[in-house]
Amino acid sequence: MLRSFTRICSKCAVSRSLAVTSVRPLLSSLAWLARPLSSIERKKFYQNVSISQSEGGVFEINLDHRKLKTPQGKLFTVPSEALAIAVATEWDSQRETIKFYTMHLTTLCNTVLDNPTDRTKDKLITAALKFLETDTVCYRSEDPPGLMELQKNEWDPILDWIEKRYNVVIGSSFSIMGPSIPQESKDTFQQHLASYNNWALTGLEFVITQLKSIVLSLALIDRHLTVEKAVLLSRLEEAYQIQHWGNVEWAHEYDLQELQARTAAGTLFVHLCSESSTVKHKLLQD
């Protein structure tokens, strides 16, 4: 996925200036940044996208000569050049209109910078851990038998991998109560999540929310699974039903592509925020 992203970067005309640009008043055309960004479109008002490094080592995004700001009016700054390049690529990829619902990296950055719900690191960890006992891969169906067999064949290897990788016990269950996970295993996951910085943790919690699974999310972040495979495993029952009963082609395909896009963006966000120096080198060299 990272290599695919670097290929996208190489095709986009994103200039990178390390000089600190002067602070200029935002023009009226930027007033829309105070609005929610999730589902609106706006006419594109800029031609060039660049990044610049400012005091403190953080990076800014410039649209022509205007500094990008968050919906709450804060200066849009990110902790690494690699993440700045990725965000700038999102803005540079927009054509006649700015489609904010396609700009998942920008949205994640805004979430960290504005923190509209006042989520501390502990709250992020707690929210992520809630998915452990309701993890998608832990709940099994006894009927129909074909689905039960599919879940066993596809999910058991992932459970085996994560139990060995993190030295934990998770298991699976046919009960609506789910498996009984030892406290030691919960503590292990809590300590692991605490090792991420707030930026990376925000991205990881976003991925977990998309897949409804800590197991699949960590396998994805650890590069044990591809985005496509992780998404497929998170929708295993739906895939089984479609195989046997058919689907509404455009609707299911759209949902699948949207989920893949959000999951890929969240995964990339985690990597760019937790491995900034390594990823930056790859982005600039590839």
Coordinates of C-alpha atoms in Angstrom, one line a residue:
M1 CA 0.0 0.0 0.0
L2 CA 2.8 2.4 0.8
R3 CA 4.5 1.8 -2.6
S4 CA 1.2 2.4 -4.3
F5 CA 1.0 5.7 -2.4
T6 CA 4.5 6.7 -3.4
R7 CA 3.6 6.1 -7.1
I8 CA 0.6 8.5 -6.6
C9 CA 2.9 11.1 -5.1
S10 CA 5.4 10.8 -8.0
K11 CA 2.6 11.7 -10.5
C12 CA 1.3 14.7 -8.6
A13 CA 2.9 18.1 -9.0
V14 CA 3.3 18.8 -5.3
S15 CA 6.1 21.3 -4.7
R16 CA 8.0 21.1 -1.4
S17 CA 9.4 24.3 0.1
L18 CA 11.4 24.1 3.3
A19 CA 11.3 27.8 3.8
V20 CA 8.8 29.2 6.2
T21 CA 6.2 31.1 4.3
S22 CA 4.9 34.4 5.8
V23 CA 1.5 34.4 7.6
R24 CA -1.1 35.9 5.4
P25 CA -4.8 36.7 6.2
L26 CA -7.1 34.0 4.8
L27 CA -9.2 35.2 2.0
S28 CA -13.0 34.9 2.0
S29 CA -12.7 31.8 -0.2
L30 CA -11.4 29.9 2.8
A31 CA -14.5 30.5 4.9
W32 CA -15.8 27.1 4.1
L33 CA -13.1 25.5 6.3
A34 CA -15.1 26.4 9.4
R35 CA -17.9 24.0 8.1
P36 CA -18.0 20.2 8.5
L37 CA -15.9 18.5 5.9
S38 CA -17.4 15.1 5.7
S39 CA -19.9 15.3 2.9
I40 CA -19.7 18.7 1.1
E41 CA -18.1 19.7 -2.1
R42 CA -16.7 23.1 -3.0
K43 CA -15.5 24.6 -6.2
K44 CA -11.7 24.4 -6.3
F45 CA -10.2 27.9 -5.7
Y46 CA -6.4 27.1 -5.8
Q47 CA -3.9 26.0 -8.4
N48 CA -0.8 25.0 -6.6
V49 CA -0.2 22.9 -3.4
S50 CA 3.0 23.0 -1.5
I51 CA 4.3 22.2 2.0
S52 CA 6.6 24.2 4.2
Q53 CA 8.4 23.6 7.5
S54 CA 7.7 26.0 10.3
E55 CA 9.2 26.6 13.8
G56 CA 9.1 23.5 16.0
G57 CA 9.8 21.2 13.1
V58 CA 6.1 20.8 12.1
F59 CA 4.9 21.0 8.5
E60 CA 2.2 23.2 7.0
I61 CA 0.1 22.8 3.8
N62 CA -0.1 25.8 1.5
L63 CA -2.9 26.3 -1.1
D64 CA -1.2 28.8 -3.5
H65 CA 0.0 31.3 -0.9
R66 CA -2.7 30.6 1.7
K67 CA -2.0 28.4 4.8
L68 CA -4.5 25.6 5.3
K69 CA -6.5 25.8 8.5
T70 CA -8.7 23.3 10.3
P71 CA -12.5 23.6 10.6
Q72 CA -12.0 25.3 14.0
G73 CA -9.6 27.8 12.5
K74 CA -6.4 26.4 13.8
L75 CA -3.3 26.4 11.6
F76 CA -3.1 23.0 9.9
T77 CA 0.2 21.5 11.0
V78 CA 1.4 17.9 10.9
P79 CA 4.4 16.3 12.7
S80 CA 6.2 14.8 9.7
E81 CA 7.1 15.7 6.1
A82 CA 5.8 12.3 4.9
L83 CA 2.4 13.0 6.3
A84 CA 2.5 16.5 4.8
I85 CA 3.3 15.1 1.4
A86 CA 0.4 12.7 1.7
V87 CA -2.1 15.4 2.7
A88 CA -0.8 17.7 0.0
T89 CA -1.4 15.0 -2.5
E90 CA -5.0 14.7 -1.5
W91 CA -5.5 18.4 -2.1
D92 CA -3.5 18.3 -5.3
S93 CA -5.6 15.4 -6.6
Q94 CA -8.8 17.5 -6.5
R95 CA -10.1 18.7 -9.9
E96 CA -12.9 21.2 -10.6
T97 CA -14.5 20.6 -7.2
I98 CA -13.0 19.7 -3.8
K99 CA -14.6 16.4 -2.6
F100 CA -13.9 16.4 1.1
Y101 CA -15.5 13.0 1.6
T102 CA -12.5 11.5 -0.4
M103 CA -9.9 13.3 1.8
H104 CA -9.6 10.8 4.7
L105 CA -6.0 11.8 5.7
T106 CA -7.0 15.5 5.9
T107 CA -10.0 14.5 8.0
L108 CA -7.9 12.5 10.4
C109 CA -5.5 15.4 10.8
N110 CA -8.3 17.7 11.5
T111 CA -9.6 15.3 14.1
V112 CA -6.3 15.3 15.9
L113 CA -5.7 19.0 15.7
D114 CA -9.2 20.2 16.6
N115 CA -10.1 17.3 18.9
P116 CA -13.8 18.3 18.8
T117 CA -14.8 15.7 21.4
D118 CA -11.9 16.2 23.8
R119 CA -10.6 12.7 23.5
T120 CA -7.5 12.1 25.6
K121 CA -5.1 9.2 24.9
D122 CA -6.7 7.1 27.6
K123 CA -10.1 7.7 26.0
L124 CA -8.8 6.6 22.6
I125 CA -7.4 3.5 24.1
T126 CA -10.6 2.7 26.0
A127 CA -12.7 3.2 22.8
A128 CA -10.4 0.9 20.8
L129 CA -10.4 -1.8 23.5
K130 CA -14.2 -1.9 23.5
F131 CA -14.0 -3.7 20.2
L132 CA -11.9 -6.5 21.7
E133 CA -14.7 -8.4 23.3
T134 CA -17.0 -7.8 20.3
D135 CA -14.4 -8.4 17.7
T136 CA -15.7 -9.5 14.4
V137 CA -13.5 -12.6 14.1
C138 CA -14.5 -13.8 17.6
Y139 CA -18.2 -14.3 16.9
R140 CA -19.0 -17.5 15.0
S141 CA -22.2 -18.7 13.4
E142 CA -23.4 -22.4 13.7
D143 CA -25.9 -22.0 10.9
P144 CA -25.6 -22.3 8.0
P145 CA -22.8 -24.9 8.2
G146 CA -21.1 -23.4 5.1
L147 CA -20.7 -20.1 6.8
M148 CA -19.4 -21.7 10.0
E149 CA -16.8 -23.6 7.9
L150 CA -15.8 -20.4 6.1
Q151 CA -15.3 -18.5 9.3
K152 CA -13.2 -21.3 10.7
N153 CA -11.0 -21.5 7.6
E154 CA -10.5 -17.7 7.2
W155 CA -10.6 -16.4 10.8
D156 CA -8.8 -19.1 12.8
P157 CA -5.4 -18.5 11.1
I158 CA -5.6 -14.8 12.0
L159 CA -6.5 -15.5 15.6
D160 CA -3.6 -18.0 15.8
W161 CA -1.2 -15.4 14.4
I162 CA -2.2 -12.6 16.7
E163 CA -2.2 -14.9 19.8
K164 CA 1.4 -15.9 19.0
R165 CA 2.5 -12.4 17.9
Y166 CA 1.3 -10.7 21.1
N167 CA 1.4 -13.7 23.5
V168 CA -2.3 -13.4 24.3
V169 CA -5.4 -15.6 24.5
I170 CA -8.5 -14.5 22.6
G171 CA -10.4 -17.5 21.3
S172 CA -13.8 -17.5 19.6
S173 CA -17.4 -18.3 20.6
F174 CA -20.8 -19.3 19.2
S175 CA -22.5 -17.5 22.1
I176 CA -23.8 -13.9 21.8
M177 CA -21.8 -13.2 25.0
G178 CA -18.6 -13.8 23.1
P179 CA -15.3 -15.4 24.3
S180 CA -14.0 -14.8 27.8
I181 CA -10.7 -13.0 27.3
P182 CA -8.2 -13.1 30.2
Q183 CA -7.4 -9.8 31.9
E184 CA -3.7 -10.4 31.2
S185 CA -4.5 -10.4 27.4
K186 CA -6.5 -7.2 27.8
D187 CA -3.6 -5.6 29.7
T188 CA -1.2 -6.6 26.9
F189 CA -3.3 -4.9 24.3
Q190 CA -3.7 -1.8 26.4
Q191 CA 0.0 -1.5 26.8
H192 CA 0.5 -2.0 23.1
L193 CA -2.0 0.7 22.2
A194 CA -0.4 3.0 24.7
S195 CA 2.9 2.7 22.8
Y196 CA 1.4 4.7 19.9
N197 CA 1.5 8.5 19.9
N198 CA -1.8 10.4 19.8
W199 CA -1.6 10.8 16.0
A200 CA -1.0 7.2 15.2
L201 CA -3.5 6.1 17.9
T202 CA -6.2 8.2 16.3
G203 CA -5.5 6.5 13.0
L204 CA -5.5 3.0 14.5
E205 CA -8.8 3.6 16.3
F206 CA -10.3 4.8 13.0
V207 CA -9.2 1.5 11.3
I208 CA -10.6 -0.5 14.2
T209 CA -13.9 1.3 13.8
Q210 CA -14.0 0.5 10.1
L211 CA -13.2 -3.2 10.5
K212 CA -15.0 -3.6 13.8
S213 CA -12.0 -5.7 14.8
I214 CA -8.8 -5.1 16.8
V215 CA -7.5 -8.4 15.5
L216 CA -7.8 -7.5 11.9
S217 CA -6.6 -4.0 12.4
L218 CA -3.4 -5.0 14.2
A219 CA -2.7 -7.7 11.5
L220 CA -3.1 -4.9 8.9
I221 CA -0.9 -2.4 10.7
D222 CA 1.7 -5.1 11.2
R223 CA 1.6 -5.8 7.5
H224 CA 0.4 -9.4 8.0
L225 CA -2.7 -8.6 6.0
T226 CA -3.3 -6.4 3.0
V227 CA -6.1 -3.8 3.0
E228 CA -8.1 -5.9 0.6
K229 CA -7.8 -9.0 2.6
A230 CA -8.6 -7.3 5.9
V231 CA -11.7 -5.7 4.5
L232 CA -12.8 -9.1 3.0
L233 CA -12.4 -10.8 6.3
S234 CA -14.4 -8.1 8.1
R235 CA -17.3 -8.7 5.7
L236 CA -17.1 -12.5 5.6
E237 CA -20.7 -13.1 6.4
E238 CA -21.9 -10.5 3.9
A239 CA -19.6 -12.0 1.2
Y240 CA -21.1 -15.5 2.0
Q241 CA -24.6 -14.2 1.6
I242 CA -23.8 -12.4 -1.6
Q243 CA -22.2 -15.6 -3.0
H244 CA -25.4 -17.5 -2.3
W245 CA -28.1 -15.0 -2.8
G246 CA -26.6 -12.4 -5.1
N247 CA -26.2 -8.6 -4.5
V248 CA -27.3 -5.2 -5.6
E249 CA -24.2 -4.7 -7.7
W250 CA -23.7 -1.0 -7.6
A251 CA -24.6 -0.7 -3.9
H252 CA -22.4 -3.5 -2.6
E253 CA -19.5 -2.5 -4.8
Y254 CA -19.7 1.2 -3.7
D255 CA -19.8 0.2 0.0
L256 CA -16.8 -2.1 -0.5
Q257 CA -14.7 0.5 -2.3
E258 CA -15.6 3.1 0.4
L259 CA -14.6 0.8 3.2
Q260 CA -11.3 -0.1 1.4
A261 CA -10.5 3.6 0.9
R262 CA -11.2 4.5 4.5
T263 CA -9.2 1.5 5.8
A264 CA -6.3 2.2 3.5
A265 CA -6.2 5.8 4.6
G266 CA -6.3 5.0 8.2
T267 CA -3.5 2.4 7.9
L268 CA -1.3 4.8 5.9
F269 CA -2.0 7.5 8.6
V270 CA -0.8 5.2 11.3
H271 CA 2.4 4.3 9.4
L272 CA 3.2 7.9 8.5
C273 CA 2.7 9.0 12.1
S274 CA 4.6 6.2 13.8
E275 CA 7.4 5.7 11.3
S276 CA 7.9 9.2 9.9
S277 CA 11.6 9.1 9.3
T278 CA 11.6 5.8 7.5
V279 CA 8.5 6.5 5.4
K280 CA 9.7 9.9 4.5
H281 CA 12.9 8.4 3.1
K282 CA 10.9 6.0 1.0
L283 CA 8.6 8.6 -0.3
L284 CA 11.4 10.9 -1.4
Q285 CA 13.5 8.1 -2.9
D286 CA 10.9 6.0 -4.8

